[in-house]
Structures are given as C-alpha cells and as structure tokens.
Coordinates of C-alpha atoms in Angstrom, one line a residue:
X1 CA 73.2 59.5 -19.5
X2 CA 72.0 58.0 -22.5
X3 CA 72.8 54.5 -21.4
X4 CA 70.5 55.2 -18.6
X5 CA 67.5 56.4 -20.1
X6 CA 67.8 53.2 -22.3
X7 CA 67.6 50.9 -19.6
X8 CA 65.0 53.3 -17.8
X9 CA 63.0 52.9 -21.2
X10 CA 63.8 49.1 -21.1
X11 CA 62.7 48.5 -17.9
X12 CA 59.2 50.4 -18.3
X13 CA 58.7 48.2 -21.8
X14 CA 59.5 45.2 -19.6
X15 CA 57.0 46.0 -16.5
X16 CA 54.1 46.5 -19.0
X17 CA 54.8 43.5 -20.6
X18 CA 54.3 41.7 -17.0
X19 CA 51.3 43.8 -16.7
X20 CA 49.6 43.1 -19.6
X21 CA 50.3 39.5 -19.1
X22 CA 48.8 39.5 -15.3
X23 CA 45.8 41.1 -17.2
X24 CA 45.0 39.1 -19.9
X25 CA 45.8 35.7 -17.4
X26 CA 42.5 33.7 -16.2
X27 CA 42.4 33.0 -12.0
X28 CA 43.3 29.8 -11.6
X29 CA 41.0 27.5 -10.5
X30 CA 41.6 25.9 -6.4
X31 CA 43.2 22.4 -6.6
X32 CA 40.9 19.8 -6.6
X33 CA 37.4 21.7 -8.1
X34 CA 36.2 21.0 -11.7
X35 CA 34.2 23.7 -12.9
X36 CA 32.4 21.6 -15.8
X37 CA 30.9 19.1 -13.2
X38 CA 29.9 22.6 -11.1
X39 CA 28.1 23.3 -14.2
X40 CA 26.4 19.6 -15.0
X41 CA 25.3 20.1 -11.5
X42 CA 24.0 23.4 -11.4
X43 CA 22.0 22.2 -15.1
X44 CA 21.1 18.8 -13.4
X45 CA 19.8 20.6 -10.1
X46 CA 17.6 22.9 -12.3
X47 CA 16.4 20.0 -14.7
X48 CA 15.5 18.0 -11.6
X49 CA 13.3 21.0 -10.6
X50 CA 11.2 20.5 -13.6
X51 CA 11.4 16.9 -13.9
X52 CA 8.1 14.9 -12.8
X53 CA 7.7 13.5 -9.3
X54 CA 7.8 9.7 -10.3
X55 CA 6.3 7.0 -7.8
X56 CA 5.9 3.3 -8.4
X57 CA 3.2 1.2 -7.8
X58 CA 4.4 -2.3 -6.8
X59 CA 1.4 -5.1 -6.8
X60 CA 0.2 -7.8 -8.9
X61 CA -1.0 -6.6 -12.6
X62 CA -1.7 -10.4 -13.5
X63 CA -2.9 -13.4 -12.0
X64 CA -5.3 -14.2 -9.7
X65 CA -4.8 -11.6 -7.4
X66 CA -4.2 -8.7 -10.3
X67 CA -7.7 -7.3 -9.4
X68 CA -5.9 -6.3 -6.5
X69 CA -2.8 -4.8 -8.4
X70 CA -4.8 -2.9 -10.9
X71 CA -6.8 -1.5 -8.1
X72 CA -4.2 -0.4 -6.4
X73 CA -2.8 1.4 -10.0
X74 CA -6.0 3.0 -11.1
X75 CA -6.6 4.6 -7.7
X76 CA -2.9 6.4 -7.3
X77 CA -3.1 7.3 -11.0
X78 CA -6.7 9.3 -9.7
X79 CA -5.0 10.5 -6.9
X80 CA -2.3 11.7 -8.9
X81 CA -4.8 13.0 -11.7
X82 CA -6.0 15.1 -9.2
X83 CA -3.2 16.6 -7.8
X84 CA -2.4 17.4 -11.0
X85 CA -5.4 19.6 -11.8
X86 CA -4.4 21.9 -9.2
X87 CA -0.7 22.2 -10.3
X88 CA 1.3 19.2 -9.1
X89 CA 3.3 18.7 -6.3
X90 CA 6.1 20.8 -5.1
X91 CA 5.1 22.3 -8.5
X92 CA 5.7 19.2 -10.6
X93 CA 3.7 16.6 -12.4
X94 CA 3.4 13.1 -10.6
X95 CA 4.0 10.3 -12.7
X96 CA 2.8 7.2 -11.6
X97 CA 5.0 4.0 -12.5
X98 CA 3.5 0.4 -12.2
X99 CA 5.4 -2.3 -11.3
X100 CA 3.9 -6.3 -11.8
X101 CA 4.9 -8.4 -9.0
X102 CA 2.4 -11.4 -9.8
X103 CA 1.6 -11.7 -6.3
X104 CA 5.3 -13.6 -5.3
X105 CA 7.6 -12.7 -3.2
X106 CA 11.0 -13.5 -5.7
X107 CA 9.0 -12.0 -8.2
X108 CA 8.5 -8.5 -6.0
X109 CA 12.5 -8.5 -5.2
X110 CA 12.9 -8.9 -8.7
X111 CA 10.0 -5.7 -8.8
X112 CA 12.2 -4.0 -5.9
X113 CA 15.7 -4.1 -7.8
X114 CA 13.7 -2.4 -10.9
X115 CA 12.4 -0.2 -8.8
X116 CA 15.8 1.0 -6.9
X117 CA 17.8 1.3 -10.1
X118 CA 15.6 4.2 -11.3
X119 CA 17.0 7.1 -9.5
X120 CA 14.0 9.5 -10.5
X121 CA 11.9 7.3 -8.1
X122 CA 10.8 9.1 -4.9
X123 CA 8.6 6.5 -3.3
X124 CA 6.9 3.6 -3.4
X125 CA 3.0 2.2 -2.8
X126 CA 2.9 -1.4 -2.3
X127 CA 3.1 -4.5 -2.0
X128 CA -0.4 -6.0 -1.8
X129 CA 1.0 -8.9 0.5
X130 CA 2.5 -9.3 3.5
X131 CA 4.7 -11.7 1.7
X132 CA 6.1 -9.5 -1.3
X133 CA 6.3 -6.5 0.8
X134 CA 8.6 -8.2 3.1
X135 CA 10.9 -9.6 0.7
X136 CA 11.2 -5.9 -1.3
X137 CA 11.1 -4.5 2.0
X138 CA 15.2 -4.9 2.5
X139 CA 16.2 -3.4 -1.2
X140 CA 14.5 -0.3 -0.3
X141 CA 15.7 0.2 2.9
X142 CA 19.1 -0.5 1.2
X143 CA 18.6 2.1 -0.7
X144 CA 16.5 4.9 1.8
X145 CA 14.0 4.7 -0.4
X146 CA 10.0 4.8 1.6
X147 CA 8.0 2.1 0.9
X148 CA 4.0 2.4 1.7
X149 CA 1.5 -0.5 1.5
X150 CA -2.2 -0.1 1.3
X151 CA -2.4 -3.9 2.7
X152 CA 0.2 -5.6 4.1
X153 CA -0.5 -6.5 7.1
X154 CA 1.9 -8.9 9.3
X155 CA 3.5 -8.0 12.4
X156 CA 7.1 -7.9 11.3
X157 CA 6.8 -6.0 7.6
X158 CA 7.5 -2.6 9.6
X159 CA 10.2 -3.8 11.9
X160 CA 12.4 -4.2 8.4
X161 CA 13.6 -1.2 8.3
X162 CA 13.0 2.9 9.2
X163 CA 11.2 3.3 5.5
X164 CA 8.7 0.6 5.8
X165 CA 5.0 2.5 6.5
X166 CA 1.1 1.1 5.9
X167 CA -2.4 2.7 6.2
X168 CA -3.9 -1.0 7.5
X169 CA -3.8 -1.9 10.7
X170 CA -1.8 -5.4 11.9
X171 CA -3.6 -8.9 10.9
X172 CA -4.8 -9.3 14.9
X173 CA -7.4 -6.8 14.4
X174 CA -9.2 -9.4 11.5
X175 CA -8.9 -11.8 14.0
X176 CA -10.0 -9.8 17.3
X177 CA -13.4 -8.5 15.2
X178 CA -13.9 -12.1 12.6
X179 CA -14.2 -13.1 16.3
X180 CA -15.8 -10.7 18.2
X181 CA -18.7 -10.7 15.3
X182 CA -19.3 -14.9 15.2
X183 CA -19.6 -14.1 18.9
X184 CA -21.6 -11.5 19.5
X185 CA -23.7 -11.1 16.7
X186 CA -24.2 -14.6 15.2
X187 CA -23.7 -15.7 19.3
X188 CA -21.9 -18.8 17.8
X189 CA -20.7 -21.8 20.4
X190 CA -19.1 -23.5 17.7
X191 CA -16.3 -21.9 15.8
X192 CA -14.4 -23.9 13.0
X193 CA -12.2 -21.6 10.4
X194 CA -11.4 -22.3 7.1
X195 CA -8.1 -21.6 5.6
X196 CA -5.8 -21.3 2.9
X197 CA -2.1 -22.5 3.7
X198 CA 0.0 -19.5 3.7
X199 CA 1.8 -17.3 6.0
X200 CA -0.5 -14.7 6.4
X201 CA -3.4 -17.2 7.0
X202 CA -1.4 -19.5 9.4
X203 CA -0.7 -16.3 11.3
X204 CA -4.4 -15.6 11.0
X205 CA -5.4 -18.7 12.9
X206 CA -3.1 -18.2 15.6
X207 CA -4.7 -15.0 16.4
X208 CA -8.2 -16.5 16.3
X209 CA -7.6 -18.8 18.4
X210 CA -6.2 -16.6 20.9
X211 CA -9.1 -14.6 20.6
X212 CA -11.5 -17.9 21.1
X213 CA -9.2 -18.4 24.5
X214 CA -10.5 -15.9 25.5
X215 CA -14.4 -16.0 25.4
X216 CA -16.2 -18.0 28.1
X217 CA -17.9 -21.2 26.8
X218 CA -17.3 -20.9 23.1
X219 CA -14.9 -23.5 21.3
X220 CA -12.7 -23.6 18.4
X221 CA -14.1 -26.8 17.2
X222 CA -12.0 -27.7 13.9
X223 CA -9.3 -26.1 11.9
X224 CA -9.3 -26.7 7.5
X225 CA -6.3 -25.9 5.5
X226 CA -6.4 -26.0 2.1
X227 CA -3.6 -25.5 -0.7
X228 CA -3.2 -22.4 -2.5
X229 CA -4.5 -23.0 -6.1
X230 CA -7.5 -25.4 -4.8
X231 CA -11.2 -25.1 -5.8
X232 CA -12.3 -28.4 -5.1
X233 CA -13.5 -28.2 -0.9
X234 CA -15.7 -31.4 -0.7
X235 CA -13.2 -33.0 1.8
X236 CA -13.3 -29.9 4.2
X237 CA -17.0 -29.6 3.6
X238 CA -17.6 -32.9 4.9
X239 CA -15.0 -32.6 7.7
X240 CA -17.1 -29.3 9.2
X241 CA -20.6 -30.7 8.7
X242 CA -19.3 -33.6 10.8
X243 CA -17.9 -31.3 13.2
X244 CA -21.4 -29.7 14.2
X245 CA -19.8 -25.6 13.9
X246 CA -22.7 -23.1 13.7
X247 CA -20.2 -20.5 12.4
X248 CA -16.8 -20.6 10.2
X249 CA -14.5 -18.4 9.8
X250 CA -12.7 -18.3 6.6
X251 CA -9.3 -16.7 6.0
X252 CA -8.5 -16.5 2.4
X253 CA -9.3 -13.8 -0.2
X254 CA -11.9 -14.0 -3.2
X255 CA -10.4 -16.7 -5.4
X256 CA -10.6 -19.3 -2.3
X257 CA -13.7 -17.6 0.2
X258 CA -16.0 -17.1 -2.4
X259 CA -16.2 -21.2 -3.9
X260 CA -16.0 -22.1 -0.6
X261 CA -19.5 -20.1 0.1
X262 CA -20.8 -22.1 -2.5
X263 CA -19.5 -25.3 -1.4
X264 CA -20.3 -25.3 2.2
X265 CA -23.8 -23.6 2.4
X266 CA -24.6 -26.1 -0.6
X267 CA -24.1 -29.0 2.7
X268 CA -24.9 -26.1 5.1
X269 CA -27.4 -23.8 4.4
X270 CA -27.6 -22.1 7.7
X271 CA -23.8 -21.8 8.8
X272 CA -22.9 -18.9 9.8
X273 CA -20.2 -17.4 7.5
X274 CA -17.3 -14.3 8.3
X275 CA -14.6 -13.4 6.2
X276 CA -11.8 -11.1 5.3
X277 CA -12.3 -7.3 3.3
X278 CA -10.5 -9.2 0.0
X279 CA -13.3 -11.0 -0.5
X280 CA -15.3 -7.7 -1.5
X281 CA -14.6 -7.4 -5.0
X282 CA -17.0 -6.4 -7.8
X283 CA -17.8 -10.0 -9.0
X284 CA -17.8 -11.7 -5.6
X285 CA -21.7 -11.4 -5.1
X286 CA -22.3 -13.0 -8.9
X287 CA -20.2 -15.7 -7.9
X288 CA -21.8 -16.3 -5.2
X289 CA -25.2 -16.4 -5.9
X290 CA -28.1 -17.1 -3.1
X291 CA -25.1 -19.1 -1.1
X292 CA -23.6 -15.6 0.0
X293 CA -26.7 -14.2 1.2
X294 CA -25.6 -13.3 5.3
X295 CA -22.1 -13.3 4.8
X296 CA -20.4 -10.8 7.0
X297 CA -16.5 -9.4 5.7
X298 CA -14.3 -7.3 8.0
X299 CA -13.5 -4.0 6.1
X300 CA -11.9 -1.0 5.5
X301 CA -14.2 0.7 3.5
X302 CA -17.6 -0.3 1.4
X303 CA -19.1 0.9 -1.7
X304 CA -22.4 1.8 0.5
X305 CA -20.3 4.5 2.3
X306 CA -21.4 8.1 0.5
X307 CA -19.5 10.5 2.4
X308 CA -17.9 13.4 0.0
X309 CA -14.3 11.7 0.1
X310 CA -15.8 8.3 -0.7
X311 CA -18.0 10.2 -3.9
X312 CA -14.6 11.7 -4.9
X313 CA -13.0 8.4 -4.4
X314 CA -15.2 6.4 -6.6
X315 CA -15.6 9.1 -9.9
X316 CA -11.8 9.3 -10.0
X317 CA -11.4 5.8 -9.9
X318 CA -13.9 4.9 -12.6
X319 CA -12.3 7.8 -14.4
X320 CA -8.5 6.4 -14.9
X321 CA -10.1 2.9 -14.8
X322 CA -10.6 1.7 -18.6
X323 CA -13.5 0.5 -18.5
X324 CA -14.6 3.0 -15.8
X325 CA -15.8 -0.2 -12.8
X326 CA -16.0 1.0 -9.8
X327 CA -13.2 0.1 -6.9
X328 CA -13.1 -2.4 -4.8
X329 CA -12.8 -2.2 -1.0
X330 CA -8.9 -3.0 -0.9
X331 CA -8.7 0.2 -3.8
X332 CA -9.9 2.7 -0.6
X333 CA -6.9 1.6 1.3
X334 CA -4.4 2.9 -1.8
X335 CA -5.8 5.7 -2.4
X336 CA -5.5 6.5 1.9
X337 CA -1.9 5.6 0.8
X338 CA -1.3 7.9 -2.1
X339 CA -3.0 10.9 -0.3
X340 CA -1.2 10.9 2.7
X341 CA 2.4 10.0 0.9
X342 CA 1.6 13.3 -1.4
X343 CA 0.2 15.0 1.7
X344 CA 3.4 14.1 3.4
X345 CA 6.2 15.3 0.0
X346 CA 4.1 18.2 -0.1
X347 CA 4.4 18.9 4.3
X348 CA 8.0 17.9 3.9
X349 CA 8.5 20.4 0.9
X350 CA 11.5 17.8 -0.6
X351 CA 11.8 14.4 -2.2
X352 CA 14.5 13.6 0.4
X353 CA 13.5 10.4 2.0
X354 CA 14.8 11.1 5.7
X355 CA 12.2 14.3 5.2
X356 CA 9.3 12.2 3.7
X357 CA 9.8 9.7 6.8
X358 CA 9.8 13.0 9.3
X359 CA 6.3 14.2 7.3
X360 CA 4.5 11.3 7.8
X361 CA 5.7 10.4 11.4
X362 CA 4.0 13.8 12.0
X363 CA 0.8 13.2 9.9
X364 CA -2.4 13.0 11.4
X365 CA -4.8 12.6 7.9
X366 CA -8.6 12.0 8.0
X367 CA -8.7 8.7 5.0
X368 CA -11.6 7.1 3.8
X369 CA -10.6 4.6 5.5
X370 CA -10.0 6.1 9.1
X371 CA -7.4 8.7 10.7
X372 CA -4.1 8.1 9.8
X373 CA -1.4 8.3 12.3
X374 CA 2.1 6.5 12.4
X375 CA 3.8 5.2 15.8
X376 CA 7.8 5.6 16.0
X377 CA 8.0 2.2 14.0
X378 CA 5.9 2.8 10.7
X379 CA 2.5 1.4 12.4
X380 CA -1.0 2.7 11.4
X381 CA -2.5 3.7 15.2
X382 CA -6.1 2.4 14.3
X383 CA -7.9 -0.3 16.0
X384 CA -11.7 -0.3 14.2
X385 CA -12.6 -1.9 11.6
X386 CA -16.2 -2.1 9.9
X387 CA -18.2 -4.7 9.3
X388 CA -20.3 -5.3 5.8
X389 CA -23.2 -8.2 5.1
X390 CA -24.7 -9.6 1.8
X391 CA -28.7 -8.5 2.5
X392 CA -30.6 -9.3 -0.6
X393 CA -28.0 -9.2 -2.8
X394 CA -26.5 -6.2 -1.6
X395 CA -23.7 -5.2 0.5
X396 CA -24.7 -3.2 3.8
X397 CA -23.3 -1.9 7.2
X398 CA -23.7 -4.6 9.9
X399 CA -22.9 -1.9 12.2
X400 CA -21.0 1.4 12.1
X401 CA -17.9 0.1 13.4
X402 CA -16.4 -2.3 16.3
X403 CA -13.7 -1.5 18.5

C-alpha cells in the first residue's frame, strides 16, 4: 500500500512539474514570421506618418535657362508655404526638394536617378523642357513614381509612360495661335519664322507650316535657323529683309527672341513680330528697349491678370523669392502644377502613386492658368491660349483669349 501512495505521490510531483513547465513556456512563434521586423515595421509605418511629404523640383537652377528653374522652385516652395499654414497635407509638412538639371537632357537623367534613389520622394514637378523631361521620363516610370511638368510640351513626353502628366497644353497650340494672330490681327501675307535649332523648335516649325497650309493666300516665305548659344543674327537679318515678310515668327525663348528684336527691327522697324510665353521674363522689356514695342507672345498667364488667385500667386512668390521679384509667366504654370498635385495627394488621401495617378485623372481644377483636366494618357484638355503685347513699355492683353 505504501509502495503505491509513493508512486501516487510521484506521479502528482511529476504532472506539476509538466505543468509548471507548459506555464512558464513562451508560444512559439509560426515558421517563417520574424517578430523584430513586425516591430521595425510597425515603428517605420508610424514614423512615416509623421515624416514630411517630400517633392522634388527638377529644372535648371543655372545657366541660361535657370530663371526658369528658380521660378519653377520659388513658386512650389509658396505653394507649399501655404499649405503649410493651414496644417500640411494628409497632416504632414511638404518639403520641397530642388533638383539642378542645367537645362540638358544627360544632365536631368543624372537629376532623375537622384531623384528615384530617395525613397521619401512622393512626386515630382518638372522638367522645364521637352527634352529633359523626356529623358528622366523613363527612370520614373521605372520606378512608379509621378512626374508633373509645368512646360513641357512635345507630343510624345506623355506617351512615356502611365506617370508622365503636364498643366500645358501640346506645342501645336503655339503654333495654331503664333499663326492664327500674324493672320488675323497683323493680317500678314508674308510669313518668315525665326528659329533656334532644336527639337522643340524644329517641331515648332512643322506645325506652323501646317497651319500656313492652311490659310488662303498667305505664304511661308523663308525659314532661319540659328545655333543654340548664338547672339550674333546679322546673316538672318539680311536673309528676311531680302525676303520682303511683313511678319516673323520667332521660336526660341528669351536668351535667343529678345536680341533678335533688337537685331531685326534695327533693319526692320515695322516687321511685325510674335513669339512664344518664355520670352516674358522680368528683364525682357529692358533688353529690349523701343525695338519690342508691338511684340505679341502666346501665354499662359501675364503679370496684368489681377484676379484673386493671380494676387495670391504673385505675394507668395515674391515672398519665398530672395529678393522678393515678382514671377514670371512660365512661374504661373508651376504653381497650376503644385496646386493640383497637392489637390490631387490630398483627394487621393495616400502617397501611393497608382492613387495619385487615379486623383488627378479625376481632377477638374480651376488654375491661373485655365481648367485643368487630364485625358486617359496624361494630356492637359485645354485648347486657349492668351495673347500679351509690349504697349508703351508695358505688357497688355491683346485679347482675352483665342480658341
């Protein structure tokens, strides 16, 4: 009996030794998880939350063209000022990240690959050119990231890729209006254009002389290249005044147009002149002179234009600007494209890039510039433009705008 009780006892002693065991043992973890990285996610979800929303700015900061740039970054750092004021976005501060492409397209994929390596980056505004946007265009796609230009502006920068968007309208509607001005409102004959020799231009002139095709009785009398990097236009000079043109059109932005002004109404003092909207920056009319009095631009917006956007437009500019200028007309179209892109995180309610794209496919946004809308292929759906002349010294509204 006695044996008994001691195994009885022994058995008891050896059940709560089990049990105490099974109690003081942790669950064991499924094959396959790893609860520290659970945890570096759960911390890097929750420090992504309070992180800043970062966006670059992609354009040239020097050279020739870095008025441009520096427009472009001024105007999305108000934008972002702003936005800021009244609590962020998604309820986080925007940081605005510039990015110096010097106006060249090796030099923007260079920008691109910068760009794409910084995973913090939700979007990007830019390139200024055609040229530099397209060659980026590919590394962001690449790497679903939504790229926005205020400017560029040739007919196969969307077609890239499903990321690609811009708030201008496709080069043909400079031509169809540069055209549709010299012929209706300086009632010209006698068209010559003047141009620099680079893609965008060259595609330029084949949509002007499509557009001349089409207008009973008026001519495209004589075509002028000239290398980028020349100031010195006496040979074309002589070539138009030979050529008998009452009006030239001239396809090139500041640095070329506005020496040319002062070349050819030096031999030509009544030519009739239209250009392009990046010929309107601030020192344009000083370089000038008298020889741009009459000189019509196709733009996108104008200094003269006072609505309350505009007013808003111009104080926060000359606010984040150091030495508080104004803008410039190319400025108007990056700050259309900073609004809507926030407009659009904000609509979307992420910084996922398939939900940005989804946002501003179903944007319709009242700009400075005009109503933004996107077609299925990144597209502004716009076809105005406005029209701005030198009168005394001043720019003014030729007329409201053409269609």
């Amino acid at each position: 009996m006695k044996n008994v009780k001691k195994l009885v006892i022994i058995g008891l002693c050896i059940a709560m030794l089990f049990t105490m065991a099974a109690c003081n043992t942790k669950p064991e973890t499924p094959a396959g998880s790893d609860t520290t990285n659970t945890k570096k996610q759960a911390e890097t979800s929750k420090s992504n939350e309070a992180d800043p929303i970062y966006i670059a700015v992609a354009a040239p900061m020097t050279g020739d063209s870095a008025e441009f740039g520096l427009g472009f970054k001024y105007t999305v750092q108000a934008v972002a000022n702003d936005w800021n004021k009244n609590g962020g976005l998604l309820g986080r501060k925007i940081e605005v990240l510039s990015f110096d492409d010097k106006q060249m397209p090796e030099e923007a994929a260079n920008v691109a690959q910068k760009i794409v390596s910084n995973d913090k980056i939700v979007a990007v505004i830019g390139h200024h050119a055609s040229s530099c946007s397209m060659a980026a265009a590919p590394i962001y796609e690449e790497k679903d990231i939504v790229e926005i230009s205020p400017s560029s502006s040739h007919i196969d920068y969307p077609k890239i890729g499903k990321n690609m968007f811009r708030v201008v309208p496709m080069a043909k509607l400079d031509a169809v209006s540069q055209v549709a001005c010299a012929v209706n409102h300086f009632k010209s004959k006698k068209i010559g254009v003047f141009y620099e020799n680079n893609d965008y231009s060259v595609g330029s002139v084949k949509n002007i002389e499509s557009e001349i095709e089409k207008c009973p009785d008026v001519k495209l009398t004589i075509k002028e290249a000239v290398a980028p990097g020349s100031d010195d236009y006496s040979a074309s000079v002589a070539n138009f005044v030979a050529s008998g043109v009452d009006t030239i059109i001239i396809s090139g932005n500041y640095s070329v147009a506005c020496p040319f002004v002062v070349q050819i109404r030096k031999a030509l003092p009544n030519i009739n002149l239209v250009g392009m909207g990046s010929v309107m920056t601030n020192d344009a009319i000083d370089i000038m002179g008298e020889y741009g009095e009459g000189l019509v631009l196709t733009v996108h917006w104008a200094d003269y234009m006072k609505d309350e956007e505009s007013i808003k437009f111009v104080d926060g500019y000359k606010a984040a600007e150091p030495n508080n200028k104004p803008p410039i007309s190319e400025s108007a179209m990056a700050y259309d494209a900073a609004c809507v892109l926030f407009q659009a995180i904000k609509n979307a309610g992420s910084t996922d890039a398939a939900k940005i794209r989804d946002a501003l496919h179903s944007i319709d946004y009242q700009g400075i510039c005009g109503q933004i809308k996107f077609a299925e292929d990144g597209n502004l759906i716009r076809d105005s433009l406005h029209f701005a002349k030198i009168v005394n010294g001043k720019w003014e509204s030729l007329e409201k705008t053409w269609n």
